[in-house]
Coordinates of C-alpha atoms and ligand atoms in Angstrom, one line a residue:
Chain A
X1 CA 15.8 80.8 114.8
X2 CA 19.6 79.9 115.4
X3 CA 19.9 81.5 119.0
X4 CA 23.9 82.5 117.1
X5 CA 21.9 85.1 115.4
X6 CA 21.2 86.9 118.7
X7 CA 24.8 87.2 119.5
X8 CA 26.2 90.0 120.0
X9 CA 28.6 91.8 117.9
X10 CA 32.5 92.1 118.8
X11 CA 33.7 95.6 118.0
X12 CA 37.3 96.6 118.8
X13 CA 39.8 98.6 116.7
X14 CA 42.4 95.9 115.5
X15 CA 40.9 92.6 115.7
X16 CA 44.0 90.1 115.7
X17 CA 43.8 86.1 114.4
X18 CA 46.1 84.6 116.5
X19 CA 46.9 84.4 120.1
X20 CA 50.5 83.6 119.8
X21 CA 53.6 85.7 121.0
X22 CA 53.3 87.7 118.2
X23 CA 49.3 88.4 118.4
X24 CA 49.9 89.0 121.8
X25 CA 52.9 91.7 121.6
X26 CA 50.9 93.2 119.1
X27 CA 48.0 94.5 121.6
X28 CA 51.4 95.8 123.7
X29 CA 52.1 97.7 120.7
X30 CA 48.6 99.1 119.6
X31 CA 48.2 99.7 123.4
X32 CA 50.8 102.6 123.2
X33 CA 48.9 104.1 120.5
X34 CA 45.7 104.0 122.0
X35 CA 44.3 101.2 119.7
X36 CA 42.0 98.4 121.3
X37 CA 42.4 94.9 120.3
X38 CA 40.1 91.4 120.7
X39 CA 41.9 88.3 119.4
X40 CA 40.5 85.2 118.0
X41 CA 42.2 81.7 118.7
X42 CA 41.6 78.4 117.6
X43 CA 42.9 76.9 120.4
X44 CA 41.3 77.2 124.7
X45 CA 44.4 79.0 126.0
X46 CA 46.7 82.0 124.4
X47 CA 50.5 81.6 123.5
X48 CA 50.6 79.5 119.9
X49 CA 52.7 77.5 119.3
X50 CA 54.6 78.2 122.4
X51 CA 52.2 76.3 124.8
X52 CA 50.7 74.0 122.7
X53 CA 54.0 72.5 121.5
X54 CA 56.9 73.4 123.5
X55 CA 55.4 75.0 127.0
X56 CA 58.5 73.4 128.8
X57 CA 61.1 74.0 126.6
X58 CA 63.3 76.8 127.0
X59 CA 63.9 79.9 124.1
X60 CA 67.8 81.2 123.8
X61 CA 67.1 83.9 121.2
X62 CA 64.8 85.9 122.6
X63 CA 66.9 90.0 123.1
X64 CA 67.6 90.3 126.5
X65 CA 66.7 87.0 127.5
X66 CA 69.5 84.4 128.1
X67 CA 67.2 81.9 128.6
X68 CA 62.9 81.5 128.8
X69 CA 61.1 79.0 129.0
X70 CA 58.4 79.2 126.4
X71 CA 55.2 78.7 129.2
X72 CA 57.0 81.4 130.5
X73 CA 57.3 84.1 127.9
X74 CA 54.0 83.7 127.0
X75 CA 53.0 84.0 130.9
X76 CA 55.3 87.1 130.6
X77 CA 53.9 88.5 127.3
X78 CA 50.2 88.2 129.0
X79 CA 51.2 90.3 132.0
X80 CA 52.0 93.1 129.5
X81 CA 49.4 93.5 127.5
X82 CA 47.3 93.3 130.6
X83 CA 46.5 97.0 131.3
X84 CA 45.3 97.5 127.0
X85 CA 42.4 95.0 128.5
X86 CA 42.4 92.6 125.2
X87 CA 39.2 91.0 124.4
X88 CA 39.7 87.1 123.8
X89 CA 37.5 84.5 121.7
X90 CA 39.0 81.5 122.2
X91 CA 38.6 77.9 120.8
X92 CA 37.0 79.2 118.2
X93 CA 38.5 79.6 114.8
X94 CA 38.2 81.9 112.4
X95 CA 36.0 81.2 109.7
X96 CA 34.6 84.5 107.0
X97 CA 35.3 87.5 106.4
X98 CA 33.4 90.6 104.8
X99 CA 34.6 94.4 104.3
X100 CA 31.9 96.6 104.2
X101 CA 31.6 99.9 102.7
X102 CA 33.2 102.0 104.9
X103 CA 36.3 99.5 104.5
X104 CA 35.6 97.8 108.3
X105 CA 35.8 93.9 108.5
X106 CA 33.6 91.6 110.0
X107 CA 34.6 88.0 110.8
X108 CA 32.6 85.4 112.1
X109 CA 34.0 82.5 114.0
X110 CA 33.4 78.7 113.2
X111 CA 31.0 79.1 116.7
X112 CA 29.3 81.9 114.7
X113 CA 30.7 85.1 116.8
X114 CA 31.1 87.9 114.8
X115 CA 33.7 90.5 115.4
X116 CA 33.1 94.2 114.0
X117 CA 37.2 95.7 113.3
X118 CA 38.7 98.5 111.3
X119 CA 41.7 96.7 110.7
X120 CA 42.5 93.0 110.7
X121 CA 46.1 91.3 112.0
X122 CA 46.2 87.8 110.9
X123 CA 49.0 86.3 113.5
X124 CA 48.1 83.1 112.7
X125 CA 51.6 80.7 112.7
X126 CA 51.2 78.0 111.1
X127 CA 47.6 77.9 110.6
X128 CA 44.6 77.0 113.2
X129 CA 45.7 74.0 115.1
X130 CA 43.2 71.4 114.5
X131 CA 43.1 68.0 117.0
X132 CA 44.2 64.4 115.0
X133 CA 41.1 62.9 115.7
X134 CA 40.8 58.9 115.9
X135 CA 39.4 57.2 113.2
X136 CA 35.9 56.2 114.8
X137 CA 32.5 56.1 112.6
X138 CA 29.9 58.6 113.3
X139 CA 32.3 60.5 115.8
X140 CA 31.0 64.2 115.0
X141 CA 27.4 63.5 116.6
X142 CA 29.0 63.4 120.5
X143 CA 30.9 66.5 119.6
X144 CA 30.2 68.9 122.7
X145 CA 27.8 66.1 123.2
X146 CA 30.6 65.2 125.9
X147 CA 33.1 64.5 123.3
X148 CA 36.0 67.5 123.2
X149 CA 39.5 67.1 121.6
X150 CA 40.2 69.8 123.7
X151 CA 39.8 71.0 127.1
X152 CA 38.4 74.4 127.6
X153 CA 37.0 74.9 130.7
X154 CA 38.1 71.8 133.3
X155 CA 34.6 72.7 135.6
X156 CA 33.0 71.0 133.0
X157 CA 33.7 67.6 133.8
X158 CA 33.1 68.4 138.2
X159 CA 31.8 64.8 139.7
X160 CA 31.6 63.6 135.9
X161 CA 33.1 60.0 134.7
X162 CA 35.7 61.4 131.9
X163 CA 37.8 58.7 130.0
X164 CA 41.1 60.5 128.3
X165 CA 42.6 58.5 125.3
X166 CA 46.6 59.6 124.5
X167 CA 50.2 59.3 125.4
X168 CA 51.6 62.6 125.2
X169 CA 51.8 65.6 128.2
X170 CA 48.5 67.3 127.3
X171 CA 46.7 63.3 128.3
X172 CA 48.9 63.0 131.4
X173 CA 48.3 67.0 132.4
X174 CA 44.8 66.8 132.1
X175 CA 44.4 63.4 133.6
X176 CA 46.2 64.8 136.9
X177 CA 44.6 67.6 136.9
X178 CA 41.0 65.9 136.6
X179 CA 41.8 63.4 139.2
X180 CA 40.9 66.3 141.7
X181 CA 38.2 67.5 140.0
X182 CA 36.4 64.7 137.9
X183 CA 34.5 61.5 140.2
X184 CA 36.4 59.2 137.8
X185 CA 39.4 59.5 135.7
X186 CA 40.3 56.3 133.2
X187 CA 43.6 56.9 131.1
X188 CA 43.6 55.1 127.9
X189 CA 46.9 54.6 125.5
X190 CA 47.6 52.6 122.8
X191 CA 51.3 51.7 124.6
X192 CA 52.5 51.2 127.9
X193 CA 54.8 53.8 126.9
X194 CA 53.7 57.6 127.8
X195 CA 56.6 60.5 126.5
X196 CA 55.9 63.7 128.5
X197 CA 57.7 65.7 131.3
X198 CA 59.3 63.2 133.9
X199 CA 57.3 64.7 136.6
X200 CA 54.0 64.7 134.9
X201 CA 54.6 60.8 134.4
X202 CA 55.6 60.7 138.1
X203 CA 52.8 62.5 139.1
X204 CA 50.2 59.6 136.9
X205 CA 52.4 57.0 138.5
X206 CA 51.4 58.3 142.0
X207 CA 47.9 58.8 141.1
X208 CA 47.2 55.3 139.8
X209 CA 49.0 53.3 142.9
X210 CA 46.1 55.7 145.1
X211 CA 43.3 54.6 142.9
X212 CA 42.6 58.4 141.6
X213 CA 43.6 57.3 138.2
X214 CA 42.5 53.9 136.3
X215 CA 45.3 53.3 133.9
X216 CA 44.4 51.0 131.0
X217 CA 47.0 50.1 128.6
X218 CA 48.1 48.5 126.3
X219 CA 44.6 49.4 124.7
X220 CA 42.2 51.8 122.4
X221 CA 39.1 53.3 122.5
X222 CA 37.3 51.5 119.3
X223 CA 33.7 53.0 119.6
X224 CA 31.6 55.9 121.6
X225 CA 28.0 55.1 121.9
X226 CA 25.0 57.2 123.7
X227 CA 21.7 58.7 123.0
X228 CA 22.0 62.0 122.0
X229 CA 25.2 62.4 124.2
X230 CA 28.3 60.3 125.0
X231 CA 26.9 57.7 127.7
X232 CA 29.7 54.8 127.2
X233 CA 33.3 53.9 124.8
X234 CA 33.9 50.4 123.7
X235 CA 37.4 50.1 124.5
X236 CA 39.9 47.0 123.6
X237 CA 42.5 45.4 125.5
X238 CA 45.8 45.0 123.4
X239 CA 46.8 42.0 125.5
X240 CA 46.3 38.5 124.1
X241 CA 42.7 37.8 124.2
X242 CA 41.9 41.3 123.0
X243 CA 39.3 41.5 125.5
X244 CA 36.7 43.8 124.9
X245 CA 35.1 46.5 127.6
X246 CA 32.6 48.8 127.9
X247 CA 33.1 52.0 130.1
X248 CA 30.5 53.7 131.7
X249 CA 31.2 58.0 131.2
X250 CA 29.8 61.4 130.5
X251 CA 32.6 62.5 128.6
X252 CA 35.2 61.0 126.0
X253 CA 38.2 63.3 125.7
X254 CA 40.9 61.8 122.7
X255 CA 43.7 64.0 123.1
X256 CA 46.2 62.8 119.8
X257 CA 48.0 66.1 119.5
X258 CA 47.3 69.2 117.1
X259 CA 48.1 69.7 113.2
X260 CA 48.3 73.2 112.3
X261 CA 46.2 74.1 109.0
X262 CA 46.4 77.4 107.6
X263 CA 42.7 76.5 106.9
X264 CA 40.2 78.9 105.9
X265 CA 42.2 82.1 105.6
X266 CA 43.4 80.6 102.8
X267 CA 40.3 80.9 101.1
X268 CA 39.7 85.2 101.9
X269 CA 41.6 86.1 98.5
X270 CA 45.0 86.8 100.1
X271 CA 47.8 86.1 97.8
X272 CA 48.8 83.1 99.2
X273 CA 53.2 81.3 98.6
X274 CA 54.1 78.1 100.0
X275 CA 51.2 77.6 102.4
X276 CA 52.1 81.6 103.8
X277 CA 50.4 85.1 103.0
X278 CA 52.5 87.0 101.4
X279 CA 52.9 91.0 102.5
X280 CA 54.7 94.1 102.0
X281 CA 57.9 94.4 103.9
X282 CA 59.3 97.4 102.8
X283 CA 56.9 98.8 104.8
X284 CA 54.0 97.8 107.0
X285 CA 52.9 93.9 106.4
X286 CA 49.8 94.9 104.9
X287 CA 48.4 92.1 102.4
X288 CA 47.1 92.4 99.0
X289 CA 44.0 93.5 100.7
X290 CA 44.2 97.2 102.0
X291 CA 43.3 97.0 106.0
X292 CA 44.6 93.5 106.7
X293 CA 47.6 92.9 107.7
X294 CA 49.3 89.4 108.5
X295 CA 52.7 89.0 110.9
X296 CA 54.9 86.4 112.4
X297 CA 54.8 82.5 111.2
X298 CA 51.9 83.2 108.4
X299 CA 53.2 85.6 106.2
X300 CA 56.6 85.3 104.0
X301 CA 58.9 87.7 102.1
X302 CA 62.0 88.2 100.6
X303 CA 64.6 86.5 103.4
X304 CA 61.5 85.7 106.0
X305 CA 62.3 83.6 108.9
X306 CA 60.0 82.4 111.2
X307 CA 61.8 83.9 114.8
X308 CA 59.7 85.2 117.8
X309 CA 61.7 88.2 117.8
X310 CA 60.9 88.9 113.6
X311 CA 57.2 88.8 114.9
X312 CA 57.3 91.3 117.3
X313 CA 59.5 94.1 115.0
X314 CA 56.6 92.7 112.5
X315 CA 53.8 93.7 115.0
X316 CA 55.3 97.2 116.3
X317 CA 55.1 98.1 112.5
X318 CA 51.8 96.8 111.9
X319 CA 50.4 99.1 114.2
X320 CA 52.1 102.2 113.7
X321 CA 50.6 101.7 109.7
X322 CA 47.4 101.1 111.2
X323 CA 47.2 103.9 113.5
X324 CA 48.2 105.7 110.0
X325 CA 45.2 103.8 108.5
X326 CA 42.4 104.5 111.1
X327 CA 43.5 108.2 111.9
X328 CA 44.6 109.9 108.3
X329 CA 44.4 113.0 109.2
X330 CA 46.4 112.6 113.0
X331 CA 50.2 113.3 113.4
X332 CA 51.9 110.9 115.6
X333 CA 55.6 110.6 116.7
X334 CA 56.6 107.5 118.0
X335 CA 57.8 107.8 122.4
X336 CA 59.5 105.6 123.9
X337 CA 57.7 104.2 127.0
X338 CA 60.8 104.9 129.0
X339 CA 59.9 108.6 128.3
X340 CA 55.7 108.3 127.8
X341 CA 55.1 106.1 130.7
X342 CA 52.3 103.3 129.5
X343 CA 48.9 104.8 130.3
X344 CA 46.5 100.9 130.8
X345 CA 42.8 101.5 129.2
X346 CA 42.5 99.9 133.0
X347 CA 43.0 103.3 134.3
X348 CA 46.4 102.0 135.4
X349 CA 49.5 104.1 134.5
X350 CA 53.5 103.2 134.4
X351 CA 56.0 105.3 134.3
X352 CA 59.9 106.2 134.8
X353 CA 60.6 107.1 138.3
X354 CA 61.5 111.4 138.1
X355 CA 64.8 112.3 138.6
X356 CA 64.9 115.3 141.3
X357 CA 66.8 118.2 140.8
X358 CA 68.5 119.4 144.0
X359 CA 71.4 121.1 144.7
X360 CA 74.1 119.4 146.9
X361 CA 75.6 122.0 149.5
X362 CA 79.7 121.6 150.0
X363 CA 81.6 120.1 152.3
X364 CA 81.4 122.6 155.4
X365 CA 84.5 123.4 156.9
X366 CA 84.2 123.8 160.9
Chain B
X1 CA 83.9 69.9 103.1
X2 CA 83.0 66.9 102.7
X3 CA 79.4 66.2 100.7
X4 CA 77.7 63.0 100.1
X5 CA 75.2 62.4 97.6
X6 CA 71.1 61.0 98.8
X7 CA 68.4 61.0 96.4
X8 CA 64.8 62.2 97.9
X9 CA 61.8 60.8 96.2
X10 CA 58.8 63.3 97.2
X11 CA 55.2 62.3 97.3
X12 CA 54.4 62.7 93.4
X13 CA 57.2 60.2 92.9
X14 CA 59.9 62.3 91.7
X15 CA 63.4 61.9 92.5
X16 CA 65.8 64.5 93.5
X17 CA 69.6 63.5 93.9
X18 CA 70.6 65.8 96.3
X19 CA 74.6 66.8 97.8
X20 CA 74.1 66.9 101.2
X21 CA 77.0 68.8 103.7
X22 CA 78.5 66.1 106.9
X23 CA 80.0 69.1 108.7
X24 CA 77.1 71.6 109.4
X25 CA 75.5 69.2 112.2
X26 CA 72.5 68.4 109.6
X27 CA 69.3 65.8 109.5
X28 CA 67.4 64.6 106.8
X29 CA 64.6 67.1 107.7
X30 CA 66.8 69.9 107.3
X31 CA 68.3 68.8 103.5
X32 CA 64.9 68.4 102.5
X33 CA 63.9 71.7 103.7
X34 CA 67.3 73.4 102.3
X35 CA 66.0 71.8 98.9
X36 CA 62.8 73.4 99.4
X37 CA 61.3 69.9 99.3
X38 CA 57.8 69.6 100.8
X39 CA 58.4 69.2 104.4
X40 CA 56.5 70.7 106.9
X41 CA 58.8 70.2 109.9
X42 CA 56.0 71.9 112.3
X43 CA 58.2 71.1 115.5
X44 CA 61.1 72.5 114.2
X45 CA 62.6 68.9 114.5
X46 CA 62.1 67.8 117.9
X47 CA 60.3 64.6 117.4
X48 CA 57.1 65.7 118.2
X49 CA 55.0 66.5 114.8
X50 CA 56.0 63.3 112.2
X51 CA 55.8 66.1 109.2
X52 CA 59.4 64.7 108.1
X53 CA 58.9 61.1 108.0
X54 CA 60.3 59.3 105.4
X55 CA 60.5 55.6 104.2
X56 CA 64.2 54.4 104.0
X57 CA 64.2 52.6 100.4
X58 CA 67.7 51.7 100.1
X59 CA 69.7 49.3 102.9
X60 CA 71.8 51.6 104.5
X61 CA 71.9 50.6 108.5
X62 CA 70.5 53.8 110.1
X63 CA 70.6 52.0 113.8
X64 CA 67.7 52.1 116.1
X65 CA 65.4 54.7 116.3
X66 CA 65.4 56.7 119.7
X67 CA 63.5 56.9 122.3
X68 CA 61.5 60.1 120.9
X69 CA 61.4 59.3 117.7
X70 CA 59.4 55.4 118.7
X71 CA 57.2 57.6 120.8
X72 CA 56.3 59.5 117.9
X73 CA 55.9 57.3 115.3
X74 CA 53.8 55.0 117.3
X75 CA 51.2 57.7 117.2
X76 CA 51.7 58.7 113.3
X77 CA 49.7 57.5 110.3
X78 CA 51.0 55.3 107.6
X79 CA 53.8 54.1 109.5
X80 CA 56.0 50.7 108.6
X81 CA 58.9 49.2 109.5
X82 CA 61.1 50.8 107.3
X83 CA 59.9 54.4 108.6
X84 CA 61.9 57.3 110.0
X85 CA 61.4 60.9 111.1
X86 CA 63.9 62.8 108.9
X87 CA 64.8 65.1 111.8
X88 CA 66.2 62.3 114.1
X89 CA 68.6 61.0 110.9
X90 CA 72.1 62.8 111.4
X91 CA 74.0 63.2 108.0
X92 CA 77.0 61.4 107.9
X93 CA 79.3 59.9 105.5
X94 CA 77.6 56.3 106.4
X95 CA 74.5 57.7 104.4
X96 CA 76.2 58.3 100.6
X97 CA 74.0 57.0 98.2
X98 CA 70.6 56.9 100.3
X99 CA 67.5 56.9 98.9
X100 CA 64.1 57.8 101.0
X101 CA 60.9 58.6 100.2
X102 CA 58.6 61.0 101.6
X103 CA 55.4 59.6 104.0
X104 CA 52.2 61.6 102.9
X105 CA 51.0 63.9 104.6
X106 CA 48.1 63.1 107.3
Ligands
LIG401 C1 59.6 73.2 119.1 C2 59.8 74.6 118.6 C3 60.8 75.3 119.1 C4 60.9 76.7 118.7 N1 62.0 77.4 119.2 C5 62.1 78.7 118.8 C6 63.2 79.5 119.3 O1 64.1 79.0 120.0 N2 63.2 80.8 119.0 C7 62.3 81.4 118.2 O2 62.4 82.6 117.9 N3 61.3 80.7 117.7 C8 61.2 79.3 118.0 N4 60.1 78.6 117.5 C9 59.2 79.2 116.6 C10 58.2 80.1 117.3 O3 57.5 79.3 118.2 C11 57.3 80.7 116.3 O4 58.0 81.6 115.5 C12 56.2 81.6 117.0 O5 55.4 80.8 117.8 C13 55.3 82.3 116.0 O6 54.4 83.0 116.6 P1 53.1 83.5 115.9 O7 52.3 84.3 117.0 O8 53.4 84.1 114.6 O9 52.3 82.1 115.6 P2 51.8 80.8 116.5 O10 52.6 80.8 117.7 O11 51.9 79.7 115.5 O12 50.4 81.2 116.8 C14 49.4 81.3 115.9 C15 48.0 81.1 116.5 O13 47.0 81.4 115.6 C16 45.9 80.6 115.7 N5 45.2 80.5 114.5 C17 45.6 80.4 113.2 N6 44.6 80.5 112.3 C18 43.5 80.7 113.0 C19 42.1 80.9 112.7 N7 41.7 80.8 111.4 N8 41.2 81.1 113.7 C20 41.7 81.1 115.0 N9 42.9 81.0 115.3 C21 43.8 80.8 114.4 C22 46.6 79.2 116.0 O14 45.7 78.4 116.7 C23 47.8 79.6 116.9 O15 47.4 79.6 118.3 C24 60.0 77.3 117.8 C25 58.9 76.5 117.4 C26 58.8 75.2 117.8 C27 57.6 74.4 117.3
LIG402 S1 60.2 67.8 112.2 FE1 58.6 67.3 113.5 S2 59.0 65.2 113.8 FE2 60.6 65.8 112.6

């Protein structure tokens, strides 16, 4: 049998679809109420949008925050939700979902991990961010074969040959970081021309002059062949001759950039406008399906406008409705943390420093 | 207030004649977006996703493309020579009467 059948099952109170800022802020705000949440993402690191498009970049609307660089707040937003210990499943993307009887969810992941929630958030953007492939025949049979559009875990490729195709940051990142850490890095790009972060093309610059990097451009990757696994690429020069070479590696990495696709959440019966899930915001963002619940980017309504800070006021409602939804029967009055102090499921608390009360004698006259 | 007219032929082939504003520091991208024409725009218009781009149809000099914009549509599908990524097209008066049409979608 399919050794995914073993797996274990993912229980948690809110299970949230989406690591972006507002996924994340939301397991700050179901924190305070005692709620435990696992997130799913599609993509090997948390943050959405934020670090896969724009990590560098800096945010000037975020309250209270004259300026942030996106990397940043999402660093920022991770260091908060710390002590509510989220559970993450990461590059792996949200496939199925089923309500059973007692009106819980499960949802199984495209790798076959199933989560077990009483309420889910879908905080999914703009969809699952799928990688632009290149156009090579028979491709899929080296997938995790030592073919990954995407780099999860960098140990992976220790004292490995690894050839990187692309001419954006995430190819020069990677390639610098896998100098250290790979026995051979080749850096393959359709141009001569890279566009990333001036220092990052520094840095490839550096690396290539001391022979830690083998830079071969103008040129593409035209073919992957191996048995079983990825073994060499057929690359082509761009010059004149269009010279032909075949690379010796253990792993082809194409890293084209990622399309979001709102994917298959669009196919879980959610009423669905203009590529977005539509909800109720008069009160909670709850979805035409009682016990899930979709904020920030992916869901639309009257005026909607897809802000960071409109995701979090989204989120901080979500949760209150599904405190509401998990406990019927429990009053709760919102506290401010200022006053309440944050209590981690870490065993860690925060809190307000006391003010003392202490009488201050008078001036003594002598 | 100054408009000029542009007319936007989207990927089923219709045409929309469009008034497009000169004073509200607007790109193509963001017209076709106010018109609730099918444009993604997933980078928000920095140059980095190729959602807006758009064929220029009539001969209206637009001037090189920049730096970013190259970059970008060197790594795009269905690109030719008369592409441009809406977002990196400034509306001016130059552009009364242009006609584009939208790329497909990838
Ligand atoms: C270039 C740029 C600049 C921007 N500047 C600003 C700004 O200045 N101020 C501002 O407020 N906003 C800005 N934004 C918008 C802001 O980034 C978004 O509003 C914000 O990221 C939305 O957060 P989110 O958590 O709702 O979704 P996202 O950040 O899109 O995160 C959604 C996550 O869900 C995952 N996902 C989706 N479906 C699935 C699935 N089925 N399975 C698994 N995972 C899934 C995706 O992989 C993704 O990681 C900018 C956006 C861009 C692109
Ligand atoms: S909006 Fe993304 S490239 Fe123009």
């Amino acid at each position: 049998m399919d050794f995914i059948m073993e797996k274990e099952m993912i229980t948690t109170d809110i299970l949230i679809i989406g690591a972006g800022p507002t996924g994340l802020f939301a397991v700050f705000e179901a924190g305070l109420l005692k709620l435990k949440c696992h997130i799913i993402d599609a993509l090997a690191q948390p943050g959405g949008q934020c670090t896969e498009l724009y990590p560098k970049k800096p945010i000037y609307d975020i309250p209270g925050f004259p300026e942030v660089l996106a990397g940043d707040l999402v660093t920022n937003l991770m260091k908060q939700i710390e002590p509510f210990q989220p559970g993450f499943t990461l590059g792996e993307r949200a496939e199925t979902i089923e309500k059973l009887e007692d009106g819980s969810f499960i949802v199984t992941t495209s790798k076959g991990t199933k989560h077990h929630a009483k309420i889910v958030a879908i905080a999914g953007g703009l969809g699952s961010f799928e990688p632009r492939k290149p156009a090579i025949d028979g491709l899929e049979k080296y997938e995790d074969k030592g073919l990954a559009y995407m780099i999860k875990d960098p140990e992976v490729y220790r004292d490995k040959k690894v050839v990187i195709a692309g001419g954006g940051d995430s190819a020069l990142d990677w390639s610098i970081f896998l100098a250290d850490v790979a026995s051979e890095v080749t850096l393959v790009h359709r141009r001569e021309e890279f566009r990333g972060a001036l220092d990052s093309v520094e840095k490839v610059e550096e690396l290539v002059q001391a022979d830690k990097i083998r830079l071969i451009t103008p040129a593409e990757i035209l073919d992957v062949n191996g048995n079983g696994k990825v073994e060499t690429v057929l690359l082509q020069h761009n010059d004149e001759a269009k010279r032909m070479e075949v690379i010796e590696c253990d792993a082809f990495i194409p890293l084209f950039g990622l399309a979001p696709k709102l994917g298959p959440i669009g196919d879980w019966g959610l009423e669905i406008e203009k590529n977005a899930i539509k909800v109720d915001n008069t009160l909670d963002y709850q979805t035409n399906i009682p016990g899930i619940y979709a904020i920030g980017d992916v869901n639309t309504y009257p005026g909607k406008l897809k802000l960071i800070l409109c995701g979090f006021h989204e989120a901080t409602l979500m949760c209150q409705s599904a405190y509401q939804r998990i406990f019927p029967d429990k009053r709760y009055v919102m506290k401010y943390t200022t006053v309440g102090g944050i209590d981690g499921f870490d065993g860690s608390r925060k809190e307000a420093e006391k003010s003392i009360v202490k009488k201050i004698g008078n001036k003594q006259n002598v | 207030m100054s408009d000029i007219k542009i007319t936007i032929i989207d990927r089923e082939g219709k045409r929309h004649e469009v008034d497009a504003p000169t004073d509200m520091n607007m790109n193509l991208m963001e017209v076709c977006k106010a018109y609730e024409l099918p444009v993604q725009a997933v980078c928000g218009g920095m140059a980095m996703c190729a959602t807006c781009q758009c064929y220029i149809i009539s001969d209206h000099d637009l001037g090189e493309r920049n730096d970013d914009e190259q970059a970008m549509l060197w790594e795009a599908s269905f690109v030719k020579d008369n592409s441009r990524l809406g977002c990196q097209v400034p509306i001016t008066e130059d552009l009364e009467g242009l006609v584009v049409e939208l790329a497909p979608e990838e």
